[in-house]
mmCIF file with all atom_site columns, C-alpha atoms in Angstrom:
data_model
loop_
_atom_site.group_PDB
_atom_site.id
_atom_site.type_symbol
_atom_site.label_atom_id
_atom_site.label_alt_id
_atom_site.label_comp_id
_atom_site.label_asym_id
_atom_site.label_entity_id
_atom_site.label_seq_id
_atom_site.pdbx_PDB_ins_code
_atom_site.Cartn_x
_atom_site.Cartn_y
_atom_site.Cartn_z
_atom_site.occupancy
_atom_site.B_iso_or_equiv
_atom_site.pdbx_formal_charge
_atom_site.auth_seq_id
_atom_site.auth_comp_id
_atom_site.auth_asym_id
_atom_site.auth_atom_id
_atom_site.pdbx_PDB_model_num
ATOM 1   C CA . MET A 1 1   ? -0.137  0.047  -0.035  1.00 39.00 ? 26  MET A CA 1
ATOM 2   C CA . CYS A 1 2   ? 2.808   2.665  1.499   1.00 36.00 ? 27  CYS A CA 1
ATOM 3   C CA . SER A 1 3   ? 4.683   1.748  -2.335  1.00 38.00 ? 28  SER A CA 1
ATOM 4   C CA . ALA A 1 4   ? 1.639   2.345  -4.737  1.00 40.00 ? 29  ALA A CA 1
ATOM 5   C CA . THR A 1 5   ? 0.908   6.043  -2.621  1.00 40.00 ? 30  THR A CA 1
ATOM 6   C CA . SER A 1 6   ? 5.056   6.383  -3.579  1.00 40.00 ? 31  SER A CA 1
ATOM 7   C CA . SER A 1 7   ? 4.806   5.379  -7.083  1.00 40.00 ? 32  SER A CA 1
ATOM 8   C CA . GLU A 1 8   ? 1.938   7.656  -7.300  1.00 42.00 ? 33  GLU A CA 1
ATOM 9   C CA . HIS A 1 9   ? 3.315   10.951 -5.656  1.00 40.00 ? 34  HIS A CA 1
ATOM 10  C CA . VAL A 1 10  ? 6.204   10.344 -8.034  1.00 41.00 ? 35  VAL A CA 1
ATOM 11  C CA . PRO A 1 11  ? 5.165   11.477 -11.585 1.00 42.00 ? 36  PRO A CA 1
ATOM 12  C CA . MET A 1 12  ? 3.007   14.670 -8.925  1.00 38.00 ? 37  MET A CA 1
ATOM 13  C CA . THR A 1 13  ? 6.248   15.954 -7.695  1.00 40.00 ? 38  THR A CA 1
ATOM 14  C CA . ARG A 1 14  ? 8.009   15.879 -11.643 1.00 39.00 ? 39  ARG A CA 1
ATOM 15  C CA . PHE A 1 15  ? 5.126   17.608 -13.173 1.00 31.00 ? 40  PHE A CA 1
ATOM 16  C CA . LEU A 1 16  ? 4.571   20.937 -10.092 1.00 34.00 ? 41  LEU A CA 1
ATOM 17  C CA . LEU A 1 17  ? 8.729   20.956 -10.515 1.00 37.00 ? 42  LEU A CA 1
ATOM 18  C CA . HIS A 1 18  ? 8.306   21.455 -14.310 1.00 40.00 ? 43  HIS A CA 1
ATOM 19  C CA . GLY A 1 19  ? 5.230   23.710 -13.591 1.00 38.00 ? 44  GLY A CA 1
ATOM 20  C CA . LEU A 1 20  ? 7.530   25.957 -11.341 1.00 35.00 ? 45  LEU A CA 1
ATOM 21  C CA . LEU A 1 21  ? 10.628  25.659 -13.836 1.00 35.00 ? 46  LEU A CA 1
ATOM 22  C CA . PHE A 1 22  ? 8.055   27.124 -16.418 1.00 32.00 ? 47  PHE A CA 1
ATOM 23  C CA . THR A 1 23  ? 6.818   30.012 -14.366 1.00 33.00 ? 48  THR A CA 1
ATOM 24  C CA . LEU A 1 24  ? 10.232  30.878 -13.400 1.00 36.00 ? 49  LEU A CA 1
ATOM 25  C CA . LEU A 1 25  ? 11.851  30.851 -17.453 1.00 35.00 ? 50  LEU A CA 1
ATOM 26  C CA . LEU A 1 26  ? 8.471   33.308 -18.431 1.00 35.00 ? 51  LEU A CA 1
ATOM 27  C CA . PRO A 1 27  ? 10.733  36.862 -18.289 1.00 38.00 ? 52  PRO A CA 1
ATOM 28  C CA . SER A 1 28  ? 13.304  35.124 -19.585 1.00 34.00 ? 53  SER A CA 1
ATOM 29  C CA . LEU A 1 29  ? 11.354  33.897 -22.606 1.00 35.00 ? 54  LEU A CA 1
ATOM 30  C CA . ALA A 1 30  ? 9.244   37.028 -23.001 1.00 38.00 ? 55  ALA A CA 1
ATOM 31  C CA . LEU A 1 31  ? 12.044  39.154 -23.146 1.00 38.00 ? 56  LEU A CA 1
ATOM 32  C CA . SER A 1 32  ? 14.191  37.233 -25.926 1.00 38.00 ? 57  SER A CA 1
ATOM 33  C CA . PHE A 1 33  ? 11.280  36.287 -27.667 1.00 43.00 ? 58  PHE A CA 1
ATOM 34  C CA . PRO A 1 34  ? 10.989  39.627 -29.734 1.00 42.00 ? 59  PRO A CA 1
ATOM 35  C CA . GLN A 1 35  ? 15.021  38.781 -29.877 1.00 44.00 ? 60  GLN A CA 1
ATOM 36  C CA . ASP A 1 36  ? 14.755  35.651 -32.114 1.00 45.00 ? 61  ASP A CA 1
ATOM 37  C CA . SER A 1 37  ? 11.824  36.526 -33.888 1.00 53.00 ? 62  SER A CA 1
ATOM 38  C CA . SER A 1 38  ? 13.510  40.492 -35.395 1.00 57.00 ? 63  SER A CA 1
ATOM 39  C CA . SER A 1 39  ? 13.624  38.333 -38.665 1.00 70.00 ? 64  SER A CA 1
ATOM 40  C CA . ALA A 1 40  ? 9.694   38.511 -39.137 1.00 79.00 ? 65  ALA A CA 1
ATOM 41  C CA . VAL A 1 41  ? 9.839   42.593 -38.517 1.00 91.00 ? 66  VAL A CA 1
ATOM 42  C CA . PRO A 1 42  ? 11.699  44.610 -41.241 1.00 91.00 ? 67  PRO A CA 1
ATOM 43  C CA . PHE A 1 43  ? 13.339  46.736 -38.364 1.00 93.00 ? 68  PHE A CA 1
ATOM 44  C CA . LYS A 1 44  ? 15.149  45.494 -34.911 1.00 94.00 ? 69  LYS A CA 1
ATOM 45  C CA . ILE A 1 45  ? 13.199  45.453 -31.744 1.00 94.00 ? 70  ILE A CA 1
ATOM 46  C CA . ARG A 1 46  ? 15.453  46.839 -28.688 1.00 95.00 ? 71  ARG A CA 1
ATOM 47  C CA . ARG A 1 47  ? 12.956  46.836 -26.488 1.00 95.00 ? 72  ARG A CA 1
ATOM 48  C CA . ALA A 1 48  ? 9.049   45.413 -26.025 1.00 96.00 ? 73  ALA A CA 1
ATOM 49  C CA . GLY A 1 49  ? 7.998   44.481 -22.785 1.00 96.00 ? 74  GLY A CA 1
ATOM 50  C CA . ASP A 1 50  ? 5.653   42.271 -25.054 1.00 95.00 ? 75  ASP A CA 1
ATOM 51  C CA . PHE A 1 51  ? 6.508   40.631 -28.392 1.00 94.00 ? 76  PHE A CA 1
ATOM 52  C CA . LEU A 1 52  ? 2.577   39.567 -30.770 1.00 94.00 ? 77  LEU A CA 1
ATOM 53  C CA . GLN A 1 53  ? 1.613   37.742 -33.399 1.00 93.00 ? 78  GLN A CA 1
ATOM 54  C CA . ARG A 1 54  ? -2.174  38.274 -34.248 1.00 92.00 ? 79  ARG A CA 1
ATOM 55  C CA . LYS A 1 55  ? -4.296  37.645 -37.941 1.00 91.00 ? 80  LYS A CA 1
ATOM 56  C CA . ASP A 1 56  ? -7.004  40.750 -38.713 1.00 87.00 ? 81  ASP A CA 1
ATOM 57  C CA . SER A 1 57  ? -10.686 39.555 -39.877 1.00 88.00 ? 82  SER A CA 1
ATOM 58  C CA . THR A 1 58  ? -9.339  38.678 -43.138 1.00 90.00 ? 83  THR A CA 1
ATOM 59  C CA . GLY A 1 59  ? -6.757  36.421 -42.026 1.00 90.00 ? 84  GLY A CA 1
ATOM 60  C CA . ALA A 1 60  ? -3.871  39.054 -42.606 1.00 91.00 ? 85  ALA A CA 1
ATOM 61  C CA . GLN A 1 61  ? -1.321  38.776 -40.058 1.00 93.00 ? 86  GLN A CA 1
ATOM 62  C CA . ILE A 1 62  ? -0.072  41.354 -38.064 1.00 95.00 ? 87  ILE A CA 1
ATOM 63  C CA . TYR A 1 63  ? 2.663   41.939 -35.161 1.00 95.00 ? 88  TYR A CA 1
ATOM 64  C CA . LEU A 1 64  ? 2.265   43.882 -32.120 1.00 96.00 ? 89  LEU A CA 1
ATOM 65  C CA . LEU A 1 65  ? 4.317   45.384 -29.469 1.00 97.00 ? 90  LEU A CA 1
ATOM 66  C CA . ILE A 1 66  ? 3.982   46.842 -26.571 1.00 97.00 ? 91  ILE A CA 1
ATOM 67  C CA . GLY A 1 67  ? 4.987   48.462 -23.610 1.00 97.00 ? 92  GLY A CA 1
ATOM 68  C CA . ASP A 1 68  ? 8.535   50.762 -23.468 1.00 96.00 ? 93  ASP A CA 1
ATOM 69  C CA . VAL A 1 69  ? 8.907   50.024 -27.493 1.00 98.00 ? 94  VAL A CA 1
ATOM 70  C CA . LEU A 1 70  ? 12.168  50.876 -28.977 1.00 98.00 ? 95  LEU A CA 1
ATOM 71  C CA . ILE A 1 71  ? 12.442  49.772 -32.463 1.00 97.00 ? 96  ILE A CA 1
ATOM 72  C CA . SER A 1 72  ? 15.837  50.957 -35.349 1.00 95.00 ? 97  SER A CA 1
ATOM 73  C CA . ARG A 1 73  ? 15.240  51.102 -38.942 1.00 90.00 ? 98  ARG A CA 1
ATOM 74  C CA . GLU A 1 74  ? 18.924  51.865 -40.538 1.00 88.00 ? 99  GLU A CA 1
ATOM 75  C CA . THR A 1 75  ? 19.566  55.375 -38.640 1.00 90.00 ? 100 THR A CA 1
ATOM 76  C CA . THR A 1 76  ? 16.274  56.250 -37.402 1.00 94.00 ? 101 THR A CA 1
ATOM 77  C CA . THR A 1 77  ? 15.475  54.946 -33.859 1.00 97.00 ? 102 THR A CA 1
ATOM 78  C CA . ILE A 1 78  ? 11.972  54.973 -32.640 1.00 98.00 ? 103 ILE A CA 1
ATOM 79  C CA . SER A 1 79  ? 10.287  54.541 -29.541 1.00 98.00 ? 104 SER A CA 1
ATOM 80  C CA . CYS A 1 80  ? 6.805   54.347 -28.603 1.00 98.00 ? 105 CYS A CA 1
ATOM 81  C CA . ASP A 1 81  ? 3.585   52.459 -26.010 1.00 98.00 ? 106 ASP A CA 1
ATOM 82  C CA . SER A 1 82  ? 2.904   50.632 -28.803 1.00 98.00 ? 107 SER A CA 1
ATOM 83  C CA . LEU A 1 83  ? 3.738   49.320 -32.149 1.00 98.00 ? 108 LEU A CA 1
ATOM 84  C CA . SER A 1 84  ? 2.108   47.403 -35.083 1.00 97.00 ? 109 SER A CA 1
ATOM 85  C CA . TYR A 1 85  ? 3.452   46.071 -38.452 1.00 97.00 ? 110 TYR A CA 1
ATOM 86  C CA . PHE A 1 86  ? 0.899   45.491 -41.166 1.00 95.00 ? 111 PHE A CA 1
ATOM 87  C CA . PRO A 1 87  ? 3.098   43.376 -43.190 1.00 94.00 ? 112 PRO A CA 1
ATOM 88  C CA . ASP A 1 88  ? 0.634   42.735 -45.924 1.00 93.00 ? 113 ASP A CA 1
ATOM 89  C CA . SER A 1 89  ? 0.350   46.173 -45.635 1.00 93.00 ? 114 SER A CA 1
ATOM 90  C CA . GLY A 1 90  ? 3.677   47.358 -45.808 1.00 94.00 ? 115 GLY A CA 1
ATOM 91  C CA . PHE A 1 91  ? 3.492   49.621 -43.351 1.00 95.00 ? 116 PHE A CA 1
ATOM 92  C CA . PHE A 1 92  ? 3.756   50.026 -38.555 1.00 97.00 ? 117 PHE A CA 1
ATOM 93  C CA . ASN A 1 93  ? 1.865   52.423 -36.840 1.00 97.00 ? 118 ASN A CA 1
ATOM 94  C CA . CYS A 1 94  ? 3.441   53.692 -33.582 1.00 98.00 ? 119 CYS A CA 1
ATOM 95  C CA . LEU A 1 95  ? 0.702   55.226 -30.487 1.00 98.00 ? 120 LEU A CA 1
ATOM 96  C CA . GLY A 1 96  ? 2.229   57.069 -27.758 1.00 98.00 ? 121 GLY A CA 1
ATOM 97  C CA . SER A 1 97  ? 4.749   59.132 -26.289 1.00 97.00 ? 122 SER A CA 1
ATOM 98  C CA . VAL A 1 98  ? 5.927   58.724 -29.631 1.00 98.00 ? 123 VAL A CA 1
ATOM 99  C CA . GLN A 1 99  ? 9.683   59.770 -30.338 1.00 98.00 ? 124 GLN A CA 1
ATOM 100 C CA . VAL A 1 100 ? 11.835  59.513 -34.321 1.00 97.00 ? 125 VAL A CA 1
ATOM 101 C CA . ALA A 1 101 ? 15.526  60.048 -34.341 1.00 96.00 ? 126 ALA A CA 1
ATOM 102 C CA . ASP A 1 102 ? 18.696  60.162 -36.080 1.00 92.00 ? 127 ASP A CA 1
ATOM 103 C CA . SER A 1 103 ? 21.236  61.614 -36.218 1.00 90.00 ? 128 SER A CA 1
ATOM 104 C CA . VAL A 1 104 ? 20.539  65.407 -37.541 1.00 90.00 ? 129 VAL A CA 1
ATOM 105 C CA . ARG A 1 105 ? 16.114  65.898 -36.593 1.00 94.00 ? 130 ARG A CA 1
ATOM 106 C CA . THR A 1 106 ? 14.176  64.438 -33.811 1.00 97.00 ? 131 THR A CA 1
ATOM 107 C CA . LEU A 1 107 ? 10.222  63.892 -33.988 1.00 98.00 ? 132 LEU A CA 1
ATOM 108 C CA . ARG A 1 108 ? 7.940   63.518 -30.720 1.00 98.00 ? 133 ARG A CA 1
ATOM 109 C CA . CYS A 1 109 ? 3.926   62.994 -31.630 1.00 98.00 ? 134 CYS A CA 1
ATOM 110 C CA . ASP A 1 110 ? 1.149   60.512 -30.226 1.00 98.00 ? 135 ASP A CA 1
ATOM 111 C CA . THR A 1 111 ? 0.375   58.716 -33.336 1.00 98.00 ? 136 THR A CA 1
ATOM 112 C CA . LEU A 1 112 ? 3.168   57.983 -36.473 1.00 98.00 ? 137 LEU A CA 1
ATOM 113 C CA . PHE A 1 113 ? 3.064   55.689 -39.464 1.00 98.00 ? 138 PHE A CA 1
ATOM 114 C CA . TYR A 1 114 ? 5.142   54.055 -41.121 1.00 97.00 ? 139 TYR A CA 1
ATOM 115 C CA . TYR A 1 115 ? 5.562   53.613 -44.536 1.00 96.00 ? 140 TYR A CA 1
ATOM 116 C CA . ILE A 1 116 ? 8.574   51.531 -45.712 1.00 93.00 ? 141 ILE A CA 1
ATOM 117 C CA . GLU A 1 117 ? 8.639   50.835 -49.080 1.00 91.00 ? 142 GLU A CA 1
ATOM 118 C CA . ARG A 1 118 ? 8.264   54.685 -49.676 1.00 91.00 ? 143 ARG A CA 1
ATOM 119 C CA . ALA A 1 119 ? 10.898  55.539 -46.956 1.00 91.00 ? 144 ALA A CA 1
ATOM 120 C CA . TYR A 1 120 ? 7.181   58.177 -45.636 1.00 96.00 ? 145 TYR A CA 1
ATOM 121 C CA . TYR A 1 121 ? 5.721   58.436 -41.910 1.00 96.00 ? 146 TYR A CA 1
ATOM 122 C CA . ARG A 1 122 ? 3.124   61.223 -41.532 1.00 98.00 ? 147 ARG A CA 1
ATOM 123 C CA . ALA A 1 123 ? 2.479   61.631 -37.633 1.00 98.00 ? 148 ALA A CA 1
ATOM 124 C CA . ALA A 1 124 ? -0.004  63.373 -35.746 1.00 97.00 ? 149 ALA A CA 1
ATOM 125 C CA . GLY A 1 125 ? -1.181  64.967 -32.325 1.00 97.00 ? 150 GLY A CA 1
ATOM 126 C CA . ASN A 1 126 ? 1.048   67.025 -30.449 1.00 96.00 ? 151 ASN A CA 1
ATOM 127 C CA . MET A 1 127 ? 3.373   67.075 -33.003 1.00 98.00 ? 152 MET A CA 1
ATOM 128 C CA . GLU A 1 128 ? 6.814   68.509 -31.978 1.00 98.00 ? 153 GLU A CA 1
ATOM 129 C CA . TRP A 1 129 ? 9.783   68.542 -34.262 1.00 97.00 ? 154 TRP A CA 1
ATOM 130 C CA . ASN A 1 130 ? 13.541  69.515 -34.267 1.00 96.00 ? 155 ASN A CA 1
ATOM 131 C CA . SER A 1 131 ? 16.524  69.290 -37.264 1.00 94.00 ? 156 SER A CA 1
ATOM 132 C CA . GLY A 1 132 ? 19.541  71.235 -35.260 1.00 91.00 ? 157 GLY A CA 1
ATOM 133 C CA . LYS A 1 133 ? 18.788  74.840 -35.823 1.00 90.00 ? 158 LYS A CA 1
ATOM 134 C CA . LEU A 1 134 ? 15.082  74.757 -36.300 1.00 95.00 ? 159 LEU A CA 1
ATOM 135 C CA . LEU A 1 135 ? 12.338  73.126 -34.050 1.00 95.00 ? 160 LEU A CA 1
ATOM 136 C CA . GLY A 1 136 ? 8.196   73.581 -34.719 1.00 97.00 ? 161 GLY A CA 1
ATOM 137 C CA . SER A 1 137 ? 5.317   72.061 -34.061 1.00 98.00 ? 162 SER A CA 1
ATOM 138 C CA . GLY A 1 138 ? 2.215   71.456 -36.049 1.00 97.00 ? 163 GLY A CA 1
ATOM 139 C CA . ASP A 1 139 ? -0.914  69.284 -36.469 1.00 97.00 ? 164 ASP A CA 1
ATOM 140 C CA . GLN A 1 140 ? 0.149   67.153 -38.557 1.00 97.00 ? 165 GLN A CA 1
ATOM 141 C CA . GLY A 1 141 ? 3.794   66.476 -39.585 1.00 98.00 ? 166 GLY A CA 1
ATOM 142 C CA . GLU A 1 142 ? 5.763   64.089 -43.245 1.00 98.00 ? 167 GLU A CA 1
ATOM 143 C CA . TYR A 1 143 ? 8.731   63.437 -43.776 1.00 97.00 ? 168 TYR A CA 1
ATOM 144 C CA . TRP A 1 144 ? 10.128  61.351 -47.328 1.00 96.00 ? 169 TRP A CA 1
ATOM 145 C CA . ARG A 1 145 ? 12.591  60.330 -46.364 1.00 93.00 ? 170 ARG A CA 1
ATOM 146 C CA . ASP A 1 146 ? 14.416  60.700 -50.480 1.00 94.00 ? 171 ASP A CA 1
ATOM 147 C CA . ASP A 1 147 ? 14.004  64.239 -50.619 1.00 95.00 ? 172 ASP A CA 1
ATOM 148 C CA . ASP A 1 148 ? 15.337  64.990 -47.449 1.00 94.00 ? 173 ASP A CA 1
ATOM 149 C CA . LEU A 1 149 ? 11.682  67.071 -47.163 1.00 96.00 ? 174 LEU A CA 1
ATOM 150 C CA . PHE A 1 150 ? 9.198   67.767 -44.135 1.00 97.00 ? 175 PHE A CA 1
ATOM 151 C CA . ARG A 1 151 ? 5.694   69.091 -44.469 1.00 98.00 ? 176 ARG A CA 1
ATOM 152 C CA . VAL A 1 152 ? 3.746   70.895 -41.226 1.00 98.00 ? 177 VAL A CA 1
ATOM 153 C CA . THR A 1 153 ? 0.451   71.257 -42.050 1.00 97.00 ? 178 THR A CA 1
ATOM 154 C CA . GLY A 1 154 ? -1.935  73.279 -39.366 1.00 96.00 ? 179 GLY A CA 1
ATOM 155 C CA . GLU A 1 155 ? -1.311  75.563 -37.160 1.00 95.00 ? 180 GLU A CA 1
ATOM 156 C CA . ALA A 1 156 ? 2.349   75.130 -38.986 1.00 97.00 ? 181 ALA A CA 1
ATOM 157 C CA . PHE A 1 157 ? 5.415   76.983 -36.194 1.00 98.00 ? 182 PHE A CA 1
ATOM 158 C CA . ALA A 1 158 ? 9.266   76.878 -35.785 1.00 97.00 ? 183 ALA A CA 1
ATOM 159 C CA . ALA A 1 159 ? 11.382  79.140 -34.806 1.00 95.00 ? 184 ALA A CA 1
ATOM 160 C CA . ASP A 1 160 ? 15.452  79.913 -34.141 1.00 93.00 ? 185 ASP A CA 1
ATOM 161 C CA . SER A 1 161 ? 17.465  82.120 -31.904 1.00 90.00 ? 186 SER A CA 1
ATOM 162 C CA . ALA A 1 162 ? 16.015  84.583 -34.371 1.00 91.00 ? 187 ALA A CA 1
ATOM 163 C CA . ARG A 1 163 ? 12.938  83.968 -35.751 1.00 93.00 ? 188 ARG A CA 1
ATOM 164 C CA . GLN A 1 164 ? 9.743   83.029 -35.287 1.00 95.00 ? 189 GLN A CA 1
ATOM 165 C CA . LEU A 1 165 ? 7.504   81.719 -37.950 1.00 96.00 ? 190 LEU A CA 1
ATOM 166 C CA . ARG A 1 166 ? 4.202   80.869 -37.795 1.00 97.00 ? 191 ARG A CA 1
ATOM 167 C CA . SER A 1 167 ? 1.495   79.869 -41.065 1.00 97.00 ? 192 SER A CA 1
ATOM 168 C CA . GLU A 1 168 ? -0.763  76.698 -42.427 1.00 97.00 ? 193 GLU A CA 1
ATOM 169 C CA . THR A 1 169 ? 1.755   74.403 -44.227 1.00 97.00 ? 194 THR A CA 1
ATOM 170 C CA . MET A 1 170 ? 5.133   74.839 -44.071 1.00 98.00 ? 195 MET A CA 1
ATOM 171 C CA . GLU A 1 171 ? 8.215   72.525 -45.684 1.00 98.00 ? 196 GLU A CA 1
ATOM 172 C CA . TYR A 1 172 ? 11.782  72.496 -44.770 1.00 97.00 ? 197 TYR A CA 1
ATOM 173 C CA . GLU A 1 173 ? 14.355  71.069 -46.387 1.00 95.00 ? 198 GLU A CA 1
ATOM 174 C CA . TYR A 1 174 ? 17.774  69.412 -45.269 1.00 93.00 ? 199 TYR A CA 1
ATOM 175 C CA . ALA A 1 175 ? 19.975  69.760 -47.348 1.00 92.00 ? 200 ALA A CA 1
ATOM 176 C CA . THR A 1 176 ? 19.167  73.008 -48.068 1.00 93.00 ? 201 THR A CA 1
ATOM 177 C CA . GLU A 1 177 ? 18.015  74.160 -44.507 1.00 93.00 ? 202 GLU A CA 1
ATOM 178 C CA . ILE A 1 178 ? 15.921  75.944 -46.198 1.00 95.00 ? 203 ILE A CA 1
ATOM 179 C CA . LEU A 1 179 ? 12.077  77.047 -44.660 1.00 96.00 ? 204 LEU A CA 1
ATOM 180 C CA . ARG A 1 180 ? 9.572   77.499 -46.965 1.00 97.00 ? 205 ARG A CA 1
ATOM 181 C CA . ALA A 1 181 ? 6.569   78.845 -45.481 1.00 97.00 ? 206 ALA A CA 1
ATOM 182 C CA . ALA A 1 182 ? 2.247   79.470 -46.901 1.00 96.00 ? 207 ALA A CA 1
ATOM 183 C CA . GLY A 1 183 ? -0.680  80.393 -45.721 1.00 94.00 ? 208 GLY A CA 1
ATOM 184 C CA . LYS A 1 184 ? -1.323  83.604 -43.898 1.00 93.00 ? 209 LYS A CA 1
ATOM 185 C CA . VAL A 1 185 ? 2.255   83.841 -42.976 1.00 96.00 ? 210 VAL A CA 1
ATOM 186 C CA . ARG A 1 186 ? 3.119   85.820 -39.142 1.00 96.00 ? 211 ARG A CA 1
ATOM 187 C CA . PHE A 1 187 ? 6.942   86.496 -39.201 1.00 92.00 ? 212 PHE A CA 1
ATOM 188 C CA . ALA A 1 188 ? 7.944   88.224 -35.626 1.00 95.00 ? 213 ALA A CA 1
ATOM 189 C CA . ASP A 1 189 ? 11.918  88.635 -35.324 1.00 93.00 ? 214 ASP A CA 1
ATOM 190 C CA . ASN A 1 190 ? 12.999  88.112 -31.893 1.00 90.00 ? 215 ASN A CA 1
ATOM 191 C CA . GLU A 1 191 ? 15.795  90.695 -30.896 1.00 88.00 ? 216 GLU A CA 1
ATOM 192 C CA . SER A 1 192 ? 13.955  94.017 -32.733 1.00 92.00 ? 217 SER A CA 1
ATOM 193 C CA . GLY A 1 193 ? 10.275  92.904 -31.295 1.00 92.00 ? 218 GLY A CA 1
ATOM 194 C CA . SER A 1 194 ? 9.079   93.448 -34.801 1.00 95.00 ? 219 SER A CA 1
ATOM 195 C CA . THR A 1 195 ? 5.789   91.447 -37.445 1.00 95.00 ? 220 THR A CA 1
ATOM 196 C CA . ALA A 1 196 ? 5.040   91.329 -40.286 1.00 94.00 ? 221 ALA A CA 1
ATOM 197 C CA . GLU A 1 197 ? 2.245   89.514 -42.368 1.00 96.00 ? 222 GLU A CA 1
ATOM 198 C CA . ALA A 1 198 ? 2.526   87.530 -45.871 1.00 94.00 ? 223 ALA A CA 1
ATOM 199 C CA . ALA A 1 199 ? 1.214   84.925 -47.805 1.00 93.00 ? 224 ALA A CA 1
ATOM 200 C CA . GLY A 1 200 ? 4.292   83.072 -48.043 1.00 93.00 ? 225 GLY A CA 1
ATOM 201 C CA . ALA A 1 201 ? 8.087   83.232 -47.467 1.00 93.00 ? 226 ALA A CA 1
ATOM 202 C CA . LEU A 1 202 ? 11.464  82.057 -47.902 1.00 93.00 ? 227 LEU A CA 1
ATOM 203 C CA . TYR A 1 203 ? 13.577  81.072 -44.127 1.00 92.00 ? 228 TYR A CA 1
ATOM 204 C CA . ARG A 1 204 ? 17.214  80.485 -43.648 1.00 87.00 ? 229 ARG A CA 1
ATOM 205 C CA . SER A 1 205 ? 18.294  79.410 -40.336 1.00 76.00 ? 230 SER A CA 1
ATOM 206 C CA . ARG A 1 206 ? 21.699  81.591 -38.453 1.00 65.00 ? 231 ARG A CA 1
ATOM 207 C CA . ASP A 1 207 ? 23.821  79.968 -38.292 1.00 50.00 ? 232 ASP A CA 1
#
């Protein structure tokens, strides 16, 4: 009778030990999974709380990064609260405390749509940008990597240490460091206090 009881307890003991071991391994698996699965996404996952795979109602694959996300693509790093990658559509979107940065520019916003093949992204919601010489804000920002062009629409604002500009739209060429403003342009000089208005303006920040 004692022998039978002992033999029944051995499998249960092993089951409990295996269950405990699996529980202890869960945190390390959650952290390593994004790194092991990085070949499935067109960017390098630097950090993420969770990495999940889902399918939408049409059966299309979706990859989700959730919690303190940090990724990099070429020379650009992007951090956010969550990221959804849609491989069939060729884009990913970032939500919450989004920051995009490289060696010459930074951008902050609430929402970012990044279209991979087009080398284009669109930012919206509390959008702020900084080129190193100019800083600005607006309702929406769009960047074309091939043209190295950044466009701001809706309550567009830009400033350096000397001047401030406000307009409906702005375009900034990173290569030439020229800013073009259009639509009810309002100009203010910080040094003299003078102001001016125009339908359009061309501006290059002082060195």
